[in-house]
Coordinates of N, CA and C and ligand atoms in Angstrom, one line a residue:
X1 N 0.8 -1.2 0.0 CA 0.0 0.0 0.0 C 0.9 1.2 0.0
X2 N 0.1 2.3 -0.5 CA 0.9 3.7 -0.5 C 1.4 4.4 1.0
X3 N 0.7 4.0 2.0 CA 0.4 4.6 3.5 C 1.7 4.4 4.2
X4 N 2.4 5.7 4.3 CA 3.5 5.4 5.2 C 3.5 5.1 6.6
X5 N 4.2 4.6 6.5 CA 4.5 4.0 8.4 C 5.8 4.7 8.9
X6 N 5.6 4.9 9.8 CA 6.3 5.4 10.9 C 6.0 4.1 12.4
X7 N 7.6 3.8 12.8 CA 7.8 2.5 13.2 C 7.7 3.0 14.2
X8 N 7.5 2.2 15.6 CA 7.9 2.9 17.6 C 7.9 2.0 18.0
X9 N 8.9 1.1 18.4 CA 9.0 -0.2 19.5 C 9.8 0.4 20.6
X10 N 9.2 -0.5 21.7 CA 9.8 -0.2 22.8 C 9.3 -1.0 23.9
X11 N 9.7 -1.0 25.3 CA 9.5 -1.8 26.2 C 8.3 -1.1 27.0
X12 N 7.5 -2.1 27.8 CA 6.8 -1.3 28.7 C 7.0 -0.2 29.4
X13 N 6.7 0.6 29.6 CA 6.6 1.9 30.4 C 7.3 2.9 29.8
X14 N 7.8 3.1 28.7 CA 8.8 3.8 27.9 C 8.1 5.1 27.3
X15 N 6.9 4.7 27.2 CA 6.0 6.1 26.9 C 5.6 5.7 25.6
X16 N 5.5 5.2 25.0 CA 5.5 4.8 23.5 C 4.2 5.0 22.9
X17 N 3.0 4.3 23.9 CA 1.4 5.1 23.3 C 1.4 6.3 23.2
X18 N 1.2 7.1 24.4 CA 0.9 8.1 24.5 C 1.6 9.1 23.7
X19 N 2.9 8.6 23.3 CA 4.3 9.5 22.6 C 4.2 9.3 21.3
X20 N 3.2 8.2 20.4 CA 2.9 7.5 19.4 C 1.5 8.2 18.5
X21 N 0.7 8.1 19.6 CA -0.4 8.9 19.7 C -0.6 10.2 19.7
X22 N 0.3 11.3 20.1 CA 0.5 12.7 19.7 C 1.2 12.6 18.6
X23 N 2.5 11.6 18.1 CA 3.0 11.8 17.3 C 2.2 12.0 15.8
X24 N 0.8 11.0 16.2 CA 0.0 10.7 15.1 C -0.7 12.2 14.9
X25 N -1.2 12.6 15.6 CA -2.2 13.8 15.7 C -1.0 14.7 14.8
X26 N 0.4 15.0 15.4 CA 1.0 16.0 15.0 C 1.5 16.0 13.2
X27 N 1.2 14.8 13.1 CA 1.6 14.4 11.4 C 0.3 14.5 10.6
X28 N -0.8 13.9 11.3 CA -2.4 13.9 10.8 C -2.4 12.2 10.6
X29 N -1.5 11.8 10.8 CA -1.7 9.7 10.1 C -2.4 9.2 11.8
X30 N -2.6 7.8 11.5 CA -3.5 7.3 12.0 C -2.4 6.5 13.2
X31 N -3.2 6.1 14.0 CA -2.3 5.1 15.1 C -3.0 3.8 15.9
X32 N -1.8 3.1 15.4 CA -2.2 1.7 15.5 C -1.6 1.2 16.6
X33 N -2.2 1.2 17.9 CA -1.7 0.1 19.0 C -1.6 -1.2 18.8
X34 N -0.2 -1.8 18.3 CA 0.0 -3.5 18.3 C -0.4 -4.1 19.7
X35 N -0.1 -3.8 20.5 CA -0.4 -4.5 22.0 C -1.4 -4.7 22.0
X36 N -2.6 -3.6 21.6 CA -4.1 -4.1 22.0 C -4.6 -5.4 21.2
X37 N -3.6 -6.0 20.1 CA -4.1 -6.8 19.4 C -3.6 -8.1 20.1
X38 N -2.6 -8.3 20.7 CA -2.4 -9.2 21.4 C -3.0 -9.2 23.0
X39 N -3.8 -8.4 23.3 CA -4.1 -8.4 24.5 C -5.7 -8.3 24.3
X40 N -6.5 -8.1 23.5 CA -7.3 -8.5 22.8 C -7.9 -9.8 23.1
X41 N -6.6 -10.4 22.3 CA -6.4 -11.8 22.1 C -6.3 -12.6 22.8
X42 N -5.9 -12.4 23.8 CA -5.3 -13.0 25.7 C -6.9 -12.6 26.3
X43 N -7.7 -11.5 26.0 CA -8.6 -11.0 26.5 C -10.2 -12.1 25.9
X44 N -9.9 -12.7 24.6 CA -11.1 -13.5 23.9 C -10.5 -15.0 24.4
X45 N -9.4 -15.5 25.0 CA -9.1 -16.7 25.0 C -9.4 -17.1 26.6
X46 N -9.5 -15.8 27.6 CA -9.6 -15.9 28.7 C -10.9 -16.0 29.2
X47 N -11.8 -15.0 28.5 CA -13.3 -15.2 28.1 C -14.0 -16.6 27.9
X48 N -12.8 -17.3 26.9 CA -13.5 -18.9 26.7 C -12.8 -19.7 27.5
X49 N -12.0 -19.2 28.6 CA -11.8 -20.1 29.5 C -10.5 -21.2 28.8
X50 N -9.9 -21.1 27.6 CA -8.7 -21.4 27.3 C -7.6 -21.3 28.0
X51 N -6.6 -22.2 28.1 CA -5.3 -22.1 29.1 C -4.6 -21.5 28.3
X52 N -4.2 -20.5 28.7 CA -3.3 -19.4 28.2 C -1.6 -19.8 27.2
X53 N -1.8 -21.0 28.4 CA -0.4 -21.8 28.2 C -0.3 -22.8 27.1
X54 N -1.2 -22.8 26.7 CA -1.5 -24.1 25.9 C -1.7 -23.5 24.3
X55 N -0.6 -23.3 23.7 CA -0.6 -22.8 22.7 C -1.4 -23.1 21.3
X56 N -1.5 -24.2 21.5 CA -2.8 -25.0 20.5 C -4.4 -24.7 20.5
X57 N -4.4 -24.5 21.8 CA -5.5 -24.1 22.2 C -6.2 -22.7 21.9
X58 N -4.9 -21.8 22.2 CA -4.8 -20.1 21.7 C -5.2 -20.3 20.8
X59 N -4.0 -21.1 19.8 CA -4.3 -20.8 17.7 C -5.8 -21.0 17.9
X60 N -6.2 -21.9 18.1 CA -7.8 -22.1 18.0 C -8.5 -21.5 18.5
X61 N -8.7 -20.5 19.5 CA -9.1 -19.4 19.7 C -8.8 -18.4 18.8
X62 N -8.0 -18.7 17.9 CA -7.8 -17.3 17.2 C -8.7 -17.3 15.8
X63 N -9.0 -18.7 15.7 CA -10.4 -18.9 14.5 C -11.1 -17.9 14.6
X64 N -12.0 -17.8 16.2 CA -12.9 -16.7 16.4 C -12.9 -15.4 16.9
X65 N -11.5 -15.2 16.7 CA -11.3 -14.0 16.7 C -11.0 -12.5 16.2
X66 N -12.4 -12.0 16.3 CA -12.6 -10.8 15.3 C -12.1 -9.8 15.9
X67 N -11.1 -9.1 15.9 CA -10.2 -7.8 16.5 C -10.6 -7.0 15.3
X68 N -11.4 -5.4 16.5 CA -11.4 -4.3 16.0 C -10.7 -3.6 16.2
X69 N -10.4 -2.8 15.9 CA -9.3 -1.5 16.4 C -9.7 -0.2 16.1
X70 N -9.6 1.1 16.8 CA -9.8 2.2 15.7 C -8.4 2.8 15.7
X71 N -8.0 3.2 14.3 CA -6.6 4.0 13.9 C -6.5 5.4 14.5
X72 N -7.7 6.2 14.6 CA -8.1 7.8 15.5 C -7.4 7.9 16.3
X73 N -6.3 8.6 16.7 CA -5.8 8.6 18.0 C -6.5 9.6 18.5
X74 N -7.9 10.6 18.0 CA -8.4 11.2 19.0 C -9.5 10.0 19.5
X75 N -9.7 9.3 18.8 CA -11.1 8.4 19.3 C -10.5 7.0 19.4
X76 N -10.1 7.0 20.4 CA -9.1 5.3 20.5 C -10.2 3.8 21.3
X77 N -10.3 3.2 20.7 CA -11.1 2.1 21.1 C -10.7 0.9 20.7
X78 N -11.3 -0.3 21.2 CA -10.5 -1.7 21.0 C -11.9 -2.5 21.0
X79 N -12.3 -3.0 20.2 CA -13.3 -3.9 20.0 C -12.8 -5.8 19.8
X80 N -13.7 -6.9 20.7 CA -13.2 -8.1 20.6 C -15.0 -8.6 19.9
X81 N -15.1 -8.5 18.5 CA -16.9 -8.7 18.1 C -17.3 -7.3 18.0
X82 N -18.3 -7.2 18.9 CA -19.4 -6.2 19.0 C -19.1 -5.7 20.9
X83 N -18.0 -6.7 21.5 CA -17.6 -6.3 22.7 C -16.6 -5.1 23.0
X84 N -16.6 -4.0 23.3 CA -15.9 -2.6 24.0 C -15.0 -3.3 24.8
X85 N -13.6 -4.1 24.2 CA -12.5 -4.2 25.5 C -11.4 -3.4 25.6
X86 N -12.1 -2.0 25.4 CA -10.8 -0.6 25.1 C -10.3 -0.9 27.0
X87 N -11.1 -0.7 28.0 CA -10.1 -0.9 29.3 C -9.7 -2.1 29.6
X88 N -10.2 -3.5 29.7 CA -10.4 -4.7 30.2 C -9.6 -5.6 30.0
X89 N -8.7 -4.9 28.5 CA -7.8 -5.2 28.1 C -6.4 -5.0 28.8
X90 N -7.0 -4.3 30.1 CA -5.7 -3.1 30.5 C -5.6 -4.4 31.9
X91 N -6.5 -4.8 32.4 CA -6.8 -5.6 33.5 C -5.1 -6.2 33.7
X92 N -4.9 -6.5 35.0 CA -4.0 -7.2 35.6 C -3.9 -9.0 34.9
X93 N -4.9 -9.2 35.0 CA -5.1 -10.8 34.9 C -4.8 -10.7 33.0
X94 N -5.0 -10.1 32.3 CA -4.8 -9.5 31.1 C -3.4 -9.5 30.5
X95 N -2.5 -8.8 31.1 CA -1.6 -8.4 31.6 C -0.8 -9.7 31.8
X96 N -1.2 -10.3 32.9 CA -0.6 -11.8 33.1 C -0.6 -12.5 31.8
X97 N -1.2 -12.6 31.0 CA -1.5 -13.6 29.8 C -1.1 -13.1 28.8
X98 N -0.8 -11.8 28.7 CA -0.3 -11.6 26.9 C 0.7 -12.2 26.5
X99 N 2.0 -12.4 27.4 CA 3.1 -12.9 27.1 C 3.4 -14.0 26.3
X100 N 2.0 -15.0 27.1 CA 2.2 -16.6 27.0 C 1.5 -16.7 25.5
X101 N 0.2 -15.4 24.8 CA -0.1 -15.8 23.7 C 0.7 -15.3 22.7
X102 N 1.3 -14.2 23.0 CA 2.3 -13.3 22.0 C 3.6 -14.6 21.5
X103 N 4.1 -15.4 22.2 CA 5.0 -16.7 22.2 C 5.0 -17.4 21.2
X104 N 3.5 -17.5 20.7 CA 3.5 -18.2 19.5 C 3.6 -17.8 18.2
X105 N 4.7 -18.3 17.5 CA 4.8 -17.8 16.0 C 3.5 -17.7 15.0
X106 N 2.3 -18.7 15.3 CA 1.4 -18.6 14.0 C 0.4 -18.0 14.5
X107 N 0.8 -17.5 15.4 CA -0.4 -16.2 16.2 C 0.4 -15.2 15.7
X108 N 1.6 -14.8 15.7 CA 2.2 -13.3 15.4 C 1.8 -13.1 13.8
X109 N 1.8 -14.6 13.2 CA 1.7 -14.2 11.7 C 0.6 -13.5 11.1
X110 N -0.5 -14.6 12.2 CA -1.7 -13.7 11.5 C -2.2 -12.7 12.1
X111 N -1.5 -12.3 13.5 CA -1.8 -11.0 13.9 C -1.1 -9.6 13.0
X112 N 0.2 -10.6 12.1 CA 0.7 -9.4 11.8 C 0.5 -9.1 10.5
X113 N -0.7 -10.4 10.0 CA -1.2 -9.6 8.8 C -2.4 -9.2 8.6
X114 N -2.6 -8.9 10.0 CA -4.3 -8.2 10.0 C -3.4 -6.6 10.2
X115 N -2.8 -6.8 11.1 CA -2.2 -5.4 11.3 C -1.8 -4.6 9.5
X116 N -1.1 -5.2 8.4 CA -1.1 -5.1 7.3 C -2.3 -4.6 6.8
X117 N -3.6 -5.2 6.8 CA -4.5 -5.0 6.3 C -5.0 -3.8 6.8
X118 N -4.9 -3.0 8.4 CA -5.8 -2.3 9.0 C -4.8 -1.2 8.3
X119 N -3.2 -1.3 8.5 CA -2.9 0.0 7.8 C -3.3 0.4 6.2
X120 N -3.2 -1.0 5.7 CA -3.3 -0.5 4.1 C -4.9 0.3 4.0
X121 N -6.2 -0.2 4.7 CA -7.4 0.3 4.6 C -7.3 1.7 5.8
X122 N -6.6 1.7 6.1 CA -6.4 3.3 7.2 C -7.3 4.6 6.6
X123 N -7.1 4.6 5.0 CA -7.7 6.0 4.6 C -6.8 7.0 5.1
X124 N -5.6 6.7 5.5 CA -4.9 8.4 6.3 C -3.3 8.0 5.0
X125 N -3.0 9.4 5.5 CA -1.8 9.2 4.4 C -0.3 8.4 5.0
X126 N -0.9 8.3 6.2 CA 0.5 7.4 7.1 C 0.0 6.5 8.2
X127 N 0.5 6.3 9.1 CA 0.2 5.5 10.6 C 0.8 5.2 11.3
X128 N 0.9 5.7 12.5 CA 2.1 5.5 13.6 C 2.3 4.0 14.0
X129 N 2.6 3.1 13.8 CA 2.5 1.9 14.1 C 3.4 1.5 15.4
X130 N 3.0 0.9 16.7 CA 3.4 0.7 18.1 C 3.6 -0.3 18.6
X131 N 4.8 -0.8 18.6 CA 4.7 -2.4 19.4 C 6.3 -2.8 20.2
X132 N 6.5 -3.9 19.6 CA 8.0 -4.6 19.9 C 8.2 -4.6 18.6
X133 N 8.0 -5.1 17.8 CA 8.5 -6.1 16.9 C 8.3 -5.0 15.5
X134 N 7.6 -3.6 15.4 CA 7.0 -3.3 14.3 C 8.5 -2.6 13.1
X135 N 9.9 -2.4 14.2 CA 10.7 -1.7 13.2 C 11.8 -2.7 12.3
X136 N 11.2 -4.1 13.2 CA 12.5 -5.1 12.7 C 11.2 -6.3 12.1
X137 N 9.7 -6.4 12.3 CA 9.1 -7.6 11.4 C 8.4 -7.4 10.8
X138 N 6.9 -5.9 11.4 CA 6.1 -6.0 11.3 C 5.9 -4.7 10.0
X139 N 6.9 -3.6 9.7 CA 7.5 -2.8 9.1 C 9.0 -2.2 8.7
X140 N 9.9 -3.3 8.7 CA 11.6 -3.4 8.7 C 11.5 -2.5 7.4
X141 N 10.7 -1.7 6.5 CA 11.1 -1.1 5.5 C 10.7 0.6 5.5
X142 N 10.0 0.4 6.8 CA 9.2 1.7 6.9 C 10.1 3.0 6.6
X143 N 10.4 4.3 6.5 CA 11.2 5.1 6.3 C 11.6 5.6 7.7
X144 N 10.8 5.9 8.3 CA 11.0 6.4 9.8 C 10.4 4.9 10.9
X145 N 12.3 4.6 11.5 CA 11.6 3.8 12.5 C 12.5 4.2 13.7
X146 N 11.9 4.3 14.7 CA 12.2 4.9 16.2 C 12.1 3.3 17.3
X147 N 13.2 3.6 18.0 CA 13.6 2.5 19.4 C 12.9 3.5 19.9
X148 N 11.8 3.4 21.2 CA 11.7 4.2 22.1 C 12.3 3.4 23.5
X149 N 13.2 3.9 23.9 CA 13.8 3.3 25.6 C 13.7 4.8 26.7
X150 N 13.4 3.9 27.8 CA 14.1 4.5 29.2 C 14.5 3.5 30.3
X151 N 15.4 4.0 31.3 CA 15.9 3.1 32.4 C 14.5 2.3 32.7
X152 N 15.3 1.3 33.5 CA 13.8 0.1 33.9 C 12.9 0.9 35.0
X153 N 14.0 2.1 36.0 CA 13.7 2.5 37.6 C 12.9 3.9 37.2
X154 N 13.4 4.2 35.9 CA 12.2 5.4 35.4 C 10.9 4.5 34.5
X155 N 10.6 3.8 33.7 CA 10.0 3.1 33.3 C 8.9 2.8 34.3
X156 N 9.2 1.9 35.3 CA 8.5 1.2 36.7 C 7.8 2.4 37.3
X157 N 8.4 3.8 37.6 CA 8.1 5.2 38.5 C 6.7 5.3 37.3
X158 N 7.2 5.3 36.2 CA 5.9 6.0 35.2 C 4.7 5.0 35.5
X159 N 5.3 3.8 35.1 CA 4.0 2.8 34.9 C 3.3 3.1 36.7
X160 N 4.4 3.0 37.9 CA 3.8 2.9 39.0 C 2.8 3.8 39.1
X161 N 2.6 5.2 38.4 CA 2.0 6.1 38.9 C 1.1 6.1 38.4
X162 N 0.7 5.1 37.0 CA -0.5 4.9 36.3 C -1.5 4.1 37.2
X163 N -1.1 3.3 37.8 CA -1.6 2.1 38.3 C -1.8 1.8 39.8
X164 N -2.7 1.3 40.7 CA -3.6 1.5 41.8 C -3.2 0.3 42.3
X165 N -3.0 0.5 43.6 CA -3.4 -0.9 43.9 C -1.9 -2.3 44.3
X166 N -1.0 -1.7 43.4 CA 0.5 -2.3 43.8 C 1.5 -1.0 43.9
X167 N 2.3 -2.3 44.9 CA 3.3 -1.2 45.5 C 4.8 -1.1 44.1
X168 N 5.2 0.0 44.0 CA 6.2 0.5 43.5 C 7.3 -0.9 42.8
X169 N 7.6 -1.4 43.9 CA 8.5 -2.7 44.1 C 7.6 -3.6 42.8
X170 N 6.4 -3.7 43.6 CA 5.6 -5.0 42.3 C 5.5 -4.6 40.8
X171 N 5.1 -3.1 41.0 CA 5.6 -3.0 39.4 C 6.2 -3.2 38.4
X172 N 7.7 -2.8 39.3 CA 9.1 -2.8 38.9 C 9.3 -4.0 38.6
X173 N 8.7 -5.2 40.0 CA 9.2 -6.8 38.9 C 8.2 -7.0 38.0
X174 N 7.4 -6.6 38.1 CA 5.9 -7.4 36.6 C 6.7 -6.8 35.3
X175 N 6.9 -5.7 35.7 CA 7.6 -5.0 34.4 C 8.9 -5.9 33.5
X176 N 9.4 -6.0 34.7 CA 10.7 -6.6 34.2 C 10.5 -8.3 33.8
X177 N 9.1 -8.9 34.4 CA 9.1 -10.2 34.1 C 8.6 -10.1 33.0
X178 N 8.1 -9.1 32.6 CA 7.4 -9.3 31.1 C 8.1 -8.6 29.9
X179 N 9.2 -7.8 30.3 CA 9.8 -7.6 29.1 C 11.0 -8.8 29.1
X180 N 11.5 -9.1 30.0 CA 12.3 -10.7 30.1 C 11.5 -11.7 29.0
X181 N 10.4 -11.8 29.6 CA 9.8 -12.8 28.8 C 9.4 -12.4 27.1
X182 N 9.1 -11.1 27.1 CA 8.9 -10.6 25.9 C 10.3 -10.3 25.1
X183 N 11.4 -10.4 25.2 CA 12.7 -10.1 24.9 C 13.2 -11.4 24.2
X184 N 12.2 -12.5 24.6 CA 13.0 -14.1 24.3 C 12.0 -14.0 22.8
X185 N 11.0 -13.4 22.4 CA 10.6 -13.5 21.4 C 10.9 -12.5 20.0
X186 N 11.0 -11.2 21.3 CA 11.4 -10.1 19.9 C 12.5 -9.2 20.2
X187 N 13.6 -9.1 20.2 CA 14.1 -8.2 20.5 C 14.0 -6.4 20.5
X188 N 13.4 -5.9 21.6 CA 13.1 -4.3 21.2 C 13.9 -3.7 22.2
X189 N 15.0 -4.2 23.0 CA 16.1 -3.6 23.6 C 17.2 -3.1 23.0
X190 N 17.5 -3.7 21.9 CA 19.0 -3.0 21.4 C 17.8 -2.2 19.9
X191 N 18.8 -1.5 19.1 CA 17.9 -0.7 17.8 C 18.7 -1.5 17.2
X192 N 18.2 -1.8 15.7 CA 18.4 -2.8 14.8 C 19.1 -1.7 13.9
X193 N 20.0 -2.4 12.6 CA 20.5 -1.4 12.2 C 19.9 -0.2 11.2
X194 N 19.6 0.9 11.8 CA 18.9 2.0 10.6 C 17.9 2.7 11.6
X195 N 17.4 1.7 12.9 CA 16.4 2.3 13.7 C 16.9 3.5 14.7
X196 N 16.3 4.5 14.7 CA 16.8 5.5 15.8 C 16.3 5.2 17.2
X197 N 17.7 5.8 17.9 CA 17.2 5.4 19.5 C 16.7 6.9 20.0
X198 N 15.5 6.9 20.7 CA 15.0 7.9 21.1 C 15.2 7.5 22.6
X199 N 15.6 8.3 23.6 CA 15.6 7.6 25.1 C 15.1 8.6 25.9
X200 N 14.0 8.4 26.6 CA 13.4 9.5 27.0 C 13.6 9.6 28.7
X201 N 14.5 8.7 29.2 CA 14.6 8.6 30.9 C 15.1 10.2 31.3
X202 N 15.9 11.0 30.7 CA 15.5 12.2 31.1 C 14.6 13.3 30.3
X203 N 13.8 13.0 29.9 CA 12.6 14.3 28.7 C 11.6 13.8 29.4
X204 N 10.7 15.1 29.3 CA 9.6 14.7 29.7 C 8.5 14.6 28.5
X205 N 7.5 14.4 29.2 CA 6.4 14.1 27.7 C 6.5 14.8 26.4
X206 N 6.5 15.7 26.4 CA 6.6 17.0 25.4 C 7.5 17.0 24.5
X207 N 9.0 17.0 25.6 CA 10.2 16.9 24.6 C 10.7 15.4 23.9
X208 N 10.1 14.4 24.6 CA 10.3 13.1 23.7 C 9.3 12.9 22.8
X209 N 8.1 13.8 22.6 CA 7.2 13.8 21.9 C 7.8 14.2 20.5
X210 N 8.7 15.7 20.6 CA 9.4 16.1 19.8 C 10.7 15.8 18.9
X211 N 11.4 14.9 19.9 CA 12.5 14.2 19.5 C 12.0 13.1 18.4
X212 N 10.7 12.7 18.7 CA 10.4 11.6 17.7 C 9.6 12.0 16.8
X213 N 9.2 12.9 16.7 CA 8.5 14.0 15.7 C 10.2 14.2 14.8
X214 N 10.6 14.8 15.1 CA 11.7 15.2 14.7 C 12.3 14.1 13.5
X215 N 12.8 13.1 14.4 CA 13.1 11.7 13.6 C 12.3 11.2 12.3
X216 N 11.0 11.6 12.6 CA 9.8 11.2 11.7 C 10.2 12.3 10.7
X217 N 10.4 13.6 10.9 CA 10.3 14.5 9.9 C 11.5 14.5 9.2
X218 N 12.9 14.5 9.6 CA 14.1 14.1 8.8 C 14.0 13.0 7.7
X219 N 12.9 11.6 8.0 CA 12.9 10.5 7.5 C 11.8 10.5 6.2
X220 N 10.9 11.4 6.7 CA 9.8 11.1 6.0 C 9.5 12.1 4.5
Ligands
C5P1 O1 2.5 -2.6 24.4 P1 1.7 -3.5 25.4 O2 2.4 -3.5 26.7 O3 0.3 -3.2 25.5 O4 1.8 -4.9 24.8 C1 1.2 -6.0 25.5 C2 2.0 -7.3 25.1 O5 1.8 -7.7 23.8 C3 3.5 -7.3 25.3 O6 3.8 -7.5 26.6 C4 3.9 -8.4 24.3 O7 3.8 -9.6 24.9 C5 2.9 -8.3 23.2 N1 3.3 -7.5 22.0 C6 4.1 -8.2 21.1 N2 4.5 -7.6 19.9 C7 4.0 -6.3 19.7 C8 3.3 -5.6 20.6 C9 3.0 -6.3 21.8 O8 4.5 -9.3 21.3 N3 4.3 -5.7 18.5

């Protein structure tokens, strides 16, 4: 398709929606959260009561699984059918499970060619695309592709502040058990060659907004 992409991988807490999401507004293209599509996915498998762990089981959950998405980053929603799982998706127990479905190779494929499909039909002249894996599998050709990183102890402070209910400490390891475990499938810790590193452990929202704005506009 004609629809440029602009790439953003990065680890949890690094700011990457939110930083992804303005970056979209500020270009006018569309933005595509990859995570909600595997978390979605963890979110339709846990609904039928599927063992998470059981990778056979997942693929076959993924027969019936119809993932909406909207590209808007002013109007952002996540559809599983005709079901609203824009927050539910965010759930703890959610959370616990994306890992174990993201693991499988013939789930990434065909998650990564619906993602294909949502950008080519986008209607916008670009699309911020958001994930792990989007600047080295899911768009390795895109013109503009951005590492977004920060320290793990700034990372944990952000995410801690979003989130109710755990202490500081629990964050910091969930965080780290799930980019551990998410690191054995895609690498989004080192930049691959050609990807820029954007590191935002000291910027605050604004100015890493602009650093990757920046990158996008040199490239594009
Ligand atoms: O970005 P977010 O934290 O919402 O992603 C949720 C999970 O989805 C990650 O922990 C990872 O397991 C998986 N994921 C992935 N590849 C992507 C995006 C997300 O494996 N491109």
């Amino acid at each position: 398709s004609d629809v440029v992409i602009v790439a953003v991988d990065g680890p949890a807490g690094s700011g990457k929606s939110s930083v992804s999401k303005q970056v979209a507004r500020a270009l006018g293209f569309g933005y595509l959260d990859t995570g909600a599509a595997y978390r979605a996915l963890a979110w339709h498998a846990l609904a039928r009561e599927v063992d998470t762990s059981d990778a056979t089981a997942v693929l076959e959950a993924v027969s019936d699984f119809d993932f909406r998405i909207s590209l808007d980053p002013d109007d952002y929603w996540v559809r599983s059918g005709e079901v609203d799982v824009t927050e539910a998706i965010r759930e703890q127990r959610v959370t616990d499970a994306v890992s174990g479905v993201a693991r499988v190779p013939a789930i990434r494929r065909a998650i990564n060619a619906a993602f294909r499909r949502l950008v080519a039909a986008s209607g916008r002249p670009g699309v911020v695309v958001e994930g792990r894996d989007i600047t080295t599998v899911v768009a390795p050709d895109a013109p503009a592709r951005i590492l977004l990183t920060a320290d793990p102890a700034v990372r944990a402070a952000r995410r801690s502040a979003e989130i109710s209910g755990s202490t500081a400490a629990e964050v910091a390891e969930a965080l780290r058990r799930r980019d551990s475990s998410d690191s054995k499938v895609v690498d989004f810790l080192t930049a691959a060659p050609g990807v820029a590193v954007v590191d935002s452990t000291a910027l605050d929202f604004d100015e890493t907004v602009a650093e990757v704005l920046a990158v996008a506009r040199r490239e594009l």
